[in-house]
Amino acid sequence: IIYILWDVCDYNKKLNIECISDYLLEEAKNSETKESDIIKAMSKTGGTVFKFENINIDKKIDNPFIPVKILNEARRNIISSLEKILIQNRKVNYNKNIFNEKIEYPNTNIKVAIISDINNSNIRDKNYYKIILFPKTYNNDIKKFFEDKKIDGIILPHITFDKDIELIKNIVSKDMIVICNNLGQIEALLGKCIIWAGIGMNTINNRTVDFLYKLGVSLVVSSIEAGKRLKNTISIKNGFIPAMNFAFCPKSIAIGCEKCKEKYLIDFKNNVVIFDCVTMHNKISFILENINNKSGEIEIFI
């Protein structure tokens, strides 16, 4: 039996997860499986939201031999069980009565700028309806920028973890715009700020548009694929968008964070792959793609 201390913001529970293998434990004939080997195999949780710490081993025989594939299978089974528990606990329960309500669609004849530099000169004298910050670091400086009326809100990266959302809750206010890029963000922040649904929601049809408005979203940004085809939405006109998002940066793994700005990664078409990242509680990275449409309401300067 494996005992796990569940440490995910809203939860702090001790769970008993039983993982039983058909493998018959036996003494090693040659090289034994050391405790360090077991810990190394069980700690490989990269690519998941979990991190295993304080692994304790109760040895039943002195010199055991456990094939690596058995340890890997046990780790995968544990992660699968934890994912099912996490999904069950994070299930969104919608009030079905909202779907009977009439929608009051917002004004979409507006101009919006998304910036990463608060002193960006590109937005001067362009009469933007709203200015949204995509900060490099999510901290209390955002509150000051908002209070000083330098920005109207912020945009969240497509990937966020529970501790990231807890950090954001301490930054936002009722009259601040927050562009959310997944349903978990909307659920967590609904009622705490003015929510816009970003391109991460992948809004490609009118039914999704209506669903988001009835959910409580104030404005919907259509997906890149849909563009201006969708009524009652705004769309990206030009600028770099986070096209592919990572919880773990592949570039930092390849060359290291300290060399990120010095070295380039080249794709199979011999184009430079542009990486960027932001820091919340966790660091989130993404590949940027340049969008240039003839029409649209949002210009991005990041």
CSV table of N, CA, C and O in Angstrom, one decimal, residues 96-149:
chain,number,residue,atom,x,y,z
A,96,LYS,N,-27.9,24.9,-14.2
A,96,LYS,CA,-28.5,24.7,-15.5
A,96,LYS,C,-29.6,25.8,-15.8
A,96,LYS,O,-30.0,26.0,-17.0
A,97,ASN,N,-30.0,26.5,-14.8
A,97,ASN,CA,-31.1,27.5,-15.0
A,97,ASN,C,-30.5,28.7,-15.8
A,97,ASN,O,-31.3,29.4,-16.5
A,98,ILE,N,-29.2,28.9,-15.8
A,98,ILE,CA,-28.7,30.0,-16.6
A,98,ILE,C,-28.9,29.9,-18.0
A,98,ILE,O,-28.9,30.9,-18.8
A,99,PHE,N,-29.1,28.7,-18.5
A,99,PHE,CA,-29.2,28.5,-20.0
A,99,PHE,C,-30.6,28.8,-20.5
A,99,PHE,O,-30.9,28.8,-21.7
A,100,ASN,N,-31.5,29.2,-19.6
A,100,ASN,CA,-32.8,29.6,-20.0
A,100,ASN,C,-32.9,31.1,-20.0
A,100,ASN,O,-33.9,31.7,-20.4
A,101,GLU,N,-31.9,31.8,-19.5
A,101,GLU,CA,-31.9,33.3,-19.5
A,101,GLU,C,-31.5,33.9,-20.8
A,101,GLU,O,-30.8,33.3,-21.6
A,102,LYS,N,-32.1,35.1,-21.0
A,102,LYS,CA,-31.8,35.8,-22.3
A,102,LYS,C,-30.5,36.4,-22.2
A,102,LYS,O,-30.1,36.9,-21.2
A,103,ILE,N,-29.7,36.4,-23.3
A,103,ILE,CA,-28.4,36.9,-23.4
A,103,ILE,C,-28.4,38.4,-23.8
A,103,ILE,O,-29.1,38.8,-24.8
A,104,GLU,N,-27.7,39.2,-23.0
A,104,GLU,CA,-27.5,40.6,-23.4
A,104,GLU,C,-26.1,40.7,-24.0
A,104,GLU,O,-25.1,40.8,-23.2
A,105,TYR,N,-26.0,40.7,-25.3
A,105,TYR,CA,-24.7,40.7,-25.9
A,105,TYR,C,-23.9,42.0,-25.7
A,105,TYR,O,-24.6,43.1,-25.8
A,106,PRO,N,-22.6,42.0,-25.5
A,106,PRO,CA,-21.9,43.2,-25.3
A,106,PRO,C,-21.5,43.9,-26.6
A,106,PRO,O,-21.7,43.4,-27.7
A,107,ASN,N,-21.1,45.2,-26.5
A,107,ASN,CA,-20.6,45.9,-27.7
A,107,ASN,C,-19.3,45.3,-28.1
A,107,ASN,O,-18.3,45.2,-27.3
A,108,THR,N,-19.2,44.9,-29.4
A,108,THR,CA,-17.9,44.4,-29.9
A,108,THR,C,-17.2,45.3,-30.9
A,108,THR,O,-16.2,44.9,-31.5
A,109,ASN,N,-17.8,46.5,-31.0
A,109,ASN,CA,-17.1,47.5,-31.9
A,109,ASN,C,-16.1,48.3,-31.2
A,109,ASN,O,-16.3,49.5,-30.8
A,110,ILE,N,-15.0,47.6,-30.8
A,110,ILE,CA,-14.0,48.2,-29.9
A,110,ILE,C,-12.6,47.9,-30.4
A,110,ILE,O,-12.4,47.1,-31.3
A,111,LYS,N,-11.6,48.6,-29.8
A,111,LYS,CA,-10.2,48.3,-30.1
A,111,LYS,C,-9.5,48.0,-28.8
A,111,LYS,O,-9.7,48.7,-27.8
A,112,VAL,N,-8.8,46.9,-28.8
A,112,VAL,CA,-8.1,46.4,-27.6
A,112,VAL,C,-6.7,46.2,-27.9
A,112,VAL,O,-6.3,45.7,-28.9
A,113,ALA,N,-5.8,46.6,-26.9
A,113,ALA,CA,-4.4,46.3,-27.0
A,113,ALA,C,-3.9,45.4,-25.9
A,113,ALA,O,-4.3,45.5,-24.8
A,114,ILE,N,-3.1,44.4,-26.3
A,114,ILE,CA,-2.5,43.5,-25.3
A,114,ILE,C,-1.0,43.8,-25.3
A,114,ILE,O,-0.4,43.7,-26.4
A,115,ILE,N,-0.5,44.1,-24.2
A,115,ILE,CA,0.9,44.5,-24.1
A,115,ILE,C,1.7,43.7,-23.0
A,115,ILE,O,1.0,43.2,-22.1
A,116,SER,N,3.0,43.6,-23.2
A,116,SER,CA,3.8,42.9,-22.1
A,116,SER,C,4.7,43.9,-21.4
A,116,SER,O,5.1,43.7,-20.3
A,117,ASP,N,4.8,45.1,-22.0
A,117,ASP,CA,5.6,46.2,-21.4
A,117,ASP,C,4.7,47.4,-21.1
A,117,ASP,O,4.1,47.9,-22.0
A,118,ILE,N,4.6,47.7,-19.8
A,118,ILE,CA,3.7,48.8,-19.4
A,118,ILE,C,4.0,50.1,-20.0
A,118,ILE,O,3.2,51.0,-20.1
A,119,ASN,N,5.3,50.3,-20.5
A,119,ASN,CA,5.7,51.6,-21.1
A,119,ASN,C,5.7,51.5,-22.7
A,119,ASN,O,6.4,52.3,-23.3
A,120,ASN,N,5.0,50.5,-23.2
A,120,ASN,CA,5.0,50.3,-24.7
A,120,ASN,C,4.5,51.6,-25.4
A,120,ASN,O,3.4,52.0,-25.2
A,121,SER,N,5.3,52.1,-26.3
A,121,SER,CA,5.0,53.3,-27.0
A,121,SER,C,4.0,53.1,-28.2
A,121,SER,O,3.5,54.0,-28.7
A,122,ASN,N,3.8,51.8,-28.6
A,122,ASN,CA,2.9,51.5,-29.7
A,122,ASN,C,1.5,51.9,-29.4
A,122,ASN,O,0.7,52.0,-30.3
A,123,ILE,N,1.1,52.0,-28.1
A,123,ILE,CA,-0.3,52.1,-27.8
A,123,ILE,C,-0.7,53.6,-27.6
A,123,ILE,O,-1.8,53.9,-27.3
A,124,ARG,N,0.3,54.5,-27.7
A,124,ARG,CA,0.0,55.9,-27.4
A,124,ARG,C,-0.8,56.5,-28.6
A,124,ARG,O,-0.6,56.2,-29.8
A,125,ASP,N,-1.8,57.3,-28.2
A,125,ASP,CA,-2.6,58.1,-29.2
A,125,ASP,C,-3.3,57.2,-30.2
A,125,ASP,O,-3.6,57.6,-31.3
A,126,LYS,N,-3.6,55.9,-29.8
A,126,LYS,CA,-4.4,55.0,-30.7
A,126,LYS,C,-5.8,54.8,-30.2
A,126,LYS,O,-6.5,54.0,-30.8
A,127,ASN,N,-6.2,55.4,-29.1
A,127,ASN,CA,-7.6,55.4,-28.6
A,127,ASN,C,-8.1,54.0,-28.5
A,127,ASN,O,-9.2,53.6,-29.0
A,128,TYR,N,-7.3,53.2,-27.7
A,128,TYR,CA,-7.8,51.8,-27.4
A,128,TYR,C,-8.9,51.8,-26.3
A,128,TYR,O,-8.8,52.6,-25.4
A,129,TYR,N,-9.9,51.0,-26.5
A,129,TYR,CA,-11.0,50.9,-25.6
A,129,TYR,C,-10.5,50.3,-24.3
A,129,TYR,O,-10.8,50.8,-23.2
A,130,LYS,N,-9.7,49.3,-24.4
A,130,LYS,CA,-9.1,48.6,-23.2
A,130,LYS,C,-7.7,48.2,-23.4
A,130,LYS,O,-7.3,47.8,-24.6
A,131,ILE,N,-6.8,48.3,-22.4
A,131,ILE,CA,-5.4,47.9,-22.5
A,131,ILE,C,-5.2,46.8,-21.5
A,131,ILE,O,-5.5,46.9,-20.3
A,132,ILE,N,-4.8,45.6,-22.0
A,132,ILE,CA,-4.6,44.4,-21.2
A,132,ILE,C,-3.2,44.1,-21.1
A,132,ILE,O,-2.4,44.1,-22.1
A,133,LEU,N,-2.7,43.8,-19.9
A,133,LEU,CA,-1.3,43.4,-19.7
A,133,LEU,C,-1.1,41.9,-19.7
A,133,LEU,O,-1.8,41.2,-19.0
A,134,PHE,N,-0.1,41.5,-20.4
A,134,PHE,CA,0.4,40.1,-20.4
A,134,PHE,C,1.7,40.1,-19.7
A,134,PHE,O,2.8,40.2,-20.3
A,135,PRO,N,1.8,40.1,-18.4
A,135,PRO,CA,3.0,40.4,-17.6
A,135,PRO,C,4.0,39.3,-17.7
A,135,PRO,O,3.6,38.1,-17.9
A,136,LYS,N,5.3,39.6,-17.5
A,136,LYS,CA,6.3,38.6,-17.4
A,136,LYS,C,6.2,37.9,-16.1
A,136,LYS,O,6.5,36.7,-16.0
A,137,THR,N,5.8,38.7,-15.0
A,137,THR,CA,5.7,38.1,-13.7
A,137,THR,C,4.3,38.6,-13.1
A,137,THR,O,4.0,39.7,-13.2
A,138,TYR,N,3.6,37.6,-12.6
A,138,TYR,CA,2.3,38.0,-11.9
A,138,TYR,C,2.5,38.2,-10.5
A,138,TYR,O,2.8,37.3,-9.7
A,139,ASN,N,2.5,39.5,-10.1
A,139,ASN,CA,2.7,39.9,-8.7
A,139,ASN,C,1.9,41.1,-8.4
A,139,ASN,O,1.1,41.6,-9.2
A,140,ASN,N,2.2,41.7,-7.2
A,140,ASN,CA,1.4,42.9,-6.8
A,140,ASN,C,1.6,44.2,-7.5
A,140,ASN,O,0.9,45.1,-7.4
A,141,ASP,N,2.6,44.2,-8.4
A,141,ASP,CA,2.8,45.3,-9.3
A,141,ASP,C,1.6,45.5,-10.2
A,141,ASP,O,1.3,46.7,-10.5
A,142,ILE,N,0.9,44.4,-10.5
A,142,ILE,CA,-0.3,44.5,-11.4
A,142,ILE,C,-1.3,45.3,-10.7
A,142,ILE,O,-2.0,46.2,-11.4
A,143,LYS,N,-1.5,45.2,-9.4
A,143,LYS,CA,-2.5,46.0,-8.7
A,143,LYS,C,-2.2,47.5,-8.8
A,143,LYS,O,-3.1,48.3,-9.1
A,144,LYS,N,-0.9,47.9,-8.7
A,144,LYS,CA,-0.5,49.3,-8.8
A,144,LYS,C,-0.8,49.8,-10.2
A,144,LYS,O,-1.3,50.9,-10.4
A,145,PHE,N,-0.4,49.0,-11.2
A,145,PHE,CA,-0.7,49.4,-12.6
A,145,PHE,C,-2.2,49.7,-12.9
A,145,PHE,O,-2.5,50.6,-13.5
A,146,PHE,N,-3.0,48.8,-12.3
A,146,PHE,CA,-4.4,48.9,-12.5
A,146,PHE,C,-5.0,50.1,-11.7
A,146,PHE,O,-5.8,50.9,-12.2
A,147,GLU,N,-4.5,50.3,-10.5
A,147,GLU,CA,-5.0,51.5,-9.7
A,147,GLU,C,-4.5,52.8,-10.3
A,147,GLU,O,-5.2,53.8,-10.1
A,148,ASP,N,-3.4,52.8,-10.9
A,148,ASP,CA,-2.9,54.0,-11.6
A,148,ASP,C,-3.5,54.2,-13.0
A,148,ASP,O,-3.1,55.1,-13.7
A,149,LYS,N,-4.4,53.3,-13.3
A,149,LYS,CA,-5.1,53.4,-14.6
A,149,LYS,C,-4.2,53.3,-15.8
A,149,LYS,O,-4.5,53.8,-16.9
